[in-house]
Amino acid sequence: MISNILVPYDFTNFGDLAFEKAMEIAKKFDSKLTLLTVIGSDIDTSGMSWGRAQEIHDESENKAREDLNKIKKSHVVENVPISIEIVHNPSNSDGILSFAENNNTDLIVMGSHGRSGFKKMVLGSVASQVITKASCPVLIVKPAKL
């Protein structure tokens, strides 16, 4: 049974595709969906005061929360319960895996080649790590070939 679906969301077209596929699955199985963003090592605060670094960190989190809430609100009519979560972890994959493990995730639906670009030939580095280490099934959504 698929009760809890996790969608690691990175604000790219790949994340959008994964979210749409997760919504499709959630409707079929009456599942709850969690949109997760990991905030971590992609924020360069070197050379800044601790106070300014904290401000930038807070701004990043607030922007992510605002953007995730827009997505959530735009899909209310679809009758799928959507929650949003923000995790702080220097490793995107570790943040995703920890959240999934601690929140009874039944399925992770994610895009490939999001933030990581084309560092890997087949999958992005984050997707590759999640597939390798996840204790639940992982569905990778890729764009259709033209």
mmCIF file of C-alpha atoms in Angstrom:
data_model
loop_
_atom_site.group_PDB
_atom_site.id
_atom_site.type_symbol
_atom_site.label_atom_id
_atom_site.label_comp_id
_atom_site.label_asym_id
_atom_site.label_seq_id
_atom_site.Cartn_x
_atom_site.Cartn_y
_atom_site.Cartn_z
ATOM 1 C CA MET A 1 0.000 0.000 0.000
ATOM 2 C CA ILE A 2 1.266 3.462 -0.851
ATOM 3 C CA SER A 3 0.140 5.829 1.904
ATOM 4 C CA ASN A 4 2.972 8.350 2.028
ATOM 5 C CA ILE A 5 4.690 9.666 -1.085
ATOM 6 C CA LEU A 6 7.760 11.870 -0.799
ATOM 7 C CA VAL A 7 8.679 14.259 -3.614
ATOM 8 C CA PRO A 8 12.105 15.861 -3.202
ATOM 9 C CA TYR A 9 11.521 19.161 -4.963
ATOM 10 C CA ASP A 10 14.303 21.325 -6.374
ATOM 11 C CA PHE A 11 12.329 24.000 -8.256
ATOM 12 C CA THR A 12 13.339 22.715 -11.706
ATOM 13 C CA ASN A 13 11.353 21.264 -14.587
ATOM 14 C CA PHE A 14 12.549 17.838 -13.423
ATOM 15 C CA GLY A 15 10.984 18.477 -10.016
ATOM 16 C CA ASP A 16 7.758 19.588 -11.700
ATOM 17 C CA LEU A 17 7.592 16.352 -13.696
ATOM 18 C CA ALA A 18 8.158 14.284 -10.554
ATOM 19 C CA PHE A 19 5.481 16.224 -8.675
ATOM 20 C CA GLU A 20 2.923 15.674 -11.450
ATOM 21 C CA LYS A 21 3.662 11.928 -11.537
ATOM 22 C CA ALA A 22 3.428 11.761 -7.731
ATOM 23 C CA MET A 23 0.049 13.526 -7.854
ATOM 24 C CA GLU A 24 -1.176 10.982 -10.377
ATOM 25 C CA ILE A 25 -0.104 8.109 -8.112
ATOM 26 C CA ALA A 26 -1.483 9.784 -4.978
ATOM 27 C CA LYS A 27 -4.916 10.163 -6.573
ATOM 28 C CA LYS A 28 -5.010 6.481 -7.527
ATOM 29 C CA PHE A 29 -3.973 5.231 -4.085
ATOM 30 C CA ASP A 30 -5.537 7.948 -1.879
ATOM 31 C CA SER A 31 -2.042 8.767 -0.633
ATOM 32 C CA LYS A 32 -0.632 11.733 1.217
ATOM 33 C CA LEU A 33 2.088 13.643 -0.583
ATOM 34 C CA THR A 34 5.014 15.512 0.957
ATOM 35 C CA LEU A 35 6.982 18.099 -1.000
ATOM 36 C CA LEU A 36 10.484 18.263 0.461
ATOM 37 C CA THR A 37 13.245 20.767 -0.194
ATOM 38 C CA VAL A 38 16.712 20.342 1.235
ATOM 39 C CA ILE A 39 18.609 23.509 2.079
ATOM 40 C CA GLY A 40 22.276 23.061 2.620
ATOM 41 C CA SER A 41 25.596 23.285 0.945
ATOM 42 C CA ASP A 42 24.408 25.215 -2.106
ATOM 43 C CA ILE A 43 24.428 28.444 -0.091
ATOM 44 C CA ASP A 44 27.929 29.949 -0.100
ATOM 45 C CA THR A 45 28.381 32.021 3.045
ATOM 46 C CA SER A 46 32.159 31.929 3.199
ATOM 47 C CA GLY A 47 33.666 35.236 4.258
ATOM 48 C CA MET A 48 30.413 36.471 5.804
ATOM 49 C CA SER A 49 29.698 37.238 9.402
ATOM 50 C CA TRP A 50 27.673 34.621 11.248
ATOM 51 C CA GLY A 51 24.750 37.050 11.490
ATOM 52 C CA ARG A 52 24.680 37.764 7.756
ATOM 53 C CA ALA A 53 25.081 34.076 6.940
ATOM 54 C CA GLN A 54 22.083 33.320 9.163
ATOM 55 C CA GLU A 55 20.037 36.023 7.406
ATOM 56 C CA ILE A 56 20.823 34.519 4.000
ATOM 57 C CA HIS A 57 19.964 31.070 5.320
ATOM 58 C CA ASP A 58 16.631 32.337 6.701
ATOM 59 C CA GLU A 59 15.845 34.164 3.441
ATOM 60 C CA SER A 60 16.513 30.980 1.494
ATOM 61 C CA GLU A 61 14.223 28.967 3.741
ATOM 62 C CA ASN A 62 11.455 31.579 3.613
ATOM 63 C CA LYS A 63 11.614 31.723 -0.192
ATOM 64 C CA ALA A 64 11.505 27.923 -0.449
ATOM 65 C CA ARG A 65 8.543 27.736 1.943
ATOM 66 C CA GLU A 66 6.711 30.448 -0.005
ATOM 67 C CA ASP A 67 7.301 28.688 -3.339
ATOM 68 C CA LEU A 68 6.278 25.283 -1.956
ATOM 69 C CA ASN A 69 3.087 26.796 -0.528
ATOM 70 C CA LYS A 70 2.223 28.216 -3.965
ATOM 71 C CA ILE A 71 2.514 24.735 -5.453
ATOM 72 C CA LYS A 72 0.433 23.261 -2.645
ATOM 73 C CA LYS A 73 -2.309 25.881 -3.022
ATOM 74 C CA SER A 74 -2.453 25.472 -6.789
ATOM 75 C CA HIS A 75 -3.311 21.773 -6.380
ATOM 76 C CA VAL A 76 -5.914 21.974 -3.578
ATOM 77 C CA VAL A 77 -8.730 21.109 -6.004
ATOM 78 C CA GLU A 78 -7.166 17.714 -6.656
ATOM 79 C CA ASN A 79 -8.104 16.443 -3.168
ATOM 80 C CA VAL A 80 -4.651 15.076 -2.385
ATOM 81 C CA PRO A 81 -3.344 16.025 1.069
ATOM 82 C CA ILE A 82 -0.045 17.834 0.492
ATOM 83 C CA SER A 83 2.386 18.832 3.198
ATOM 84 C CA ILE A 84 5.566 20.793 2.761
ATOM 85 C CA GLU A 85 8.824 20.212 4.569
ATOM 86 C CA ILE A 86 12.201 21.891 4.551
ATOM 87 C CA VAL A 87 15.241 20.001 5.764
ATOM 88 C CA HIS A 88 18.642 21.491 6.514
ATOM 89 C CA ASN A 89 21.444 19.180 5.504
ATOM 90 C CA PRO A 90 24.734 19.795 3.700
ATOM 91 C CA SER A 91 23.955 16.756 1.520
ATOM 92 C CA ASN A 92 20.757 16.789 -0.536
ATOM 93 C CA SER A 93 20.673 13.008 -0.763
ATOM 94 C CA ASP A 94 21.277 12.522 2.976
ATOM 95 C CA GLY A 95 18.521 15.035 3.753
ATOM 96 C CA ILE A 96 16.076 13.178 1.516
ATOM 97 C CA LEU A 97 17.034 9.754 2.860
ATOM 98 C CA SER A 98 16.840 10.826 6.512
ATOM 99 C CA PHE A 99 13.444 12.403 6.009
ATOM 100 C CA ALA A 100 12.122 9.344 4.181
ATOM 101 C CA GLU A 101 13.395 6.994 6.875
ATOM 102 C CA ASN A 102 11.980 9.054 9.760
ATOM 103 C CA ASN A 103 8.563 9.691 8.217
ATOM 104 C CA ASN A 104 7.271 6.305 7.079
ATOM 105 C CA THR A 105 7.705 7.042 3.390
ATOM 106 C CA ASP A 106 6.312 4.331 1.123
ATOM 107 C CA LEU A 107 7.540 5.769 -2.177
ATOM 108 C CA ILE A 108 9.972 8.485 -3.263
ATOM 109 C CA VAL A 109 9.190 10.115 -6.608
ATOM 110 C CA MET A 110 11.929 12.360 -7.916
ATOM 111 C CA GLY A 111 13.302 13.860 -11.077
ATOM 112 C CA SER A 112 16.719 13.219 -12.485
ATOM 113 C CA HIS A 113 19.249 15.858 -13.481
ATOM 114 C CA GLY A 114 17.823 18.572 -11.253
ATOM 115 C CA ARG A 115 20.303 20.740 -9.376
ATOM 116 C CA SER A 116 23.174 18.426 -10.127
ATOM 117 C CA GLY A 117 23.016 18.926 -13.889
ATOM 118 C CA PHE A 118 24.583 16.252 -16.060
ATOM 119 C CA LYS A 119 27.298 15.147 -13.630
ATOM 120 C CA LYS A 120 26.280 11.539 -14.158
ATOM 121 C CA MET A 121 25.589 9.946 -17.509
ATOM 122 C CA VAL A 122 22.365 8.198 -16.546
ATOM 123 C CA LEU A 123 21.115 9.899 -13.377
ATOM 124 C CA GLY A 124 21.929 13.002 -11.408
ATOM 125 C CA SER A 125 24.198 12.424 -8.453
ATOM 126 C CA VAL A 126 21.416 13.064 -5.898
ATOM 127 C CA ALA A 127 19.015 10.661 -7.613
ATOM 128 C CA SER A 128 21.751 8.050 -7.864
ATOM 129 C CA GLN A 129 22.502 8.270 -4.134
ATOM 130 C CA VAL A 130 18.815 8.084 -3.182
ATOM 131 C CA ILE A 131 18.210 5.022 -5.365
ATOM 132 C CA THR A 132 21.250 3.286 -3.917
ATOM 133 C CA LYS A 133 20.484 3.925 -0.252
ATOM 134 C CA ALA A 134 16.700 4.279 0.105
ATOM 135 C CA SER A 135 14.846 1.660 2.107
ATOM 136 C CA CYS A 136 11.647 2.217 0.113
ATOM 137 C CA PRO A 137 10.952 2.137 -3.637
ATOM 138 C CA VAL A 138 12.166 5.115 -5.688
ATOM 139 C CA LEU A 139 10.563 6.214 -8.944
ATOM 140 C CA ILE A 140 12.742 8.394 -11.174
ATOM 141 C CA VAL A 141 10.820 10.612 -13.565
ATOM 142 C CA LYS A 142 12.615 11.804 -16.663
ATOM 143 C CA PRO A 143 11.301 14.010 -19.460
ATOM 144 C CA ALA A 144 9.977 12.332 -22.572
ATOM 145 C CA LYS A 145 12.392 12.146 -25.474
ATOM 146 C CA LEU A 146 11.571 14.477 -28.320
#
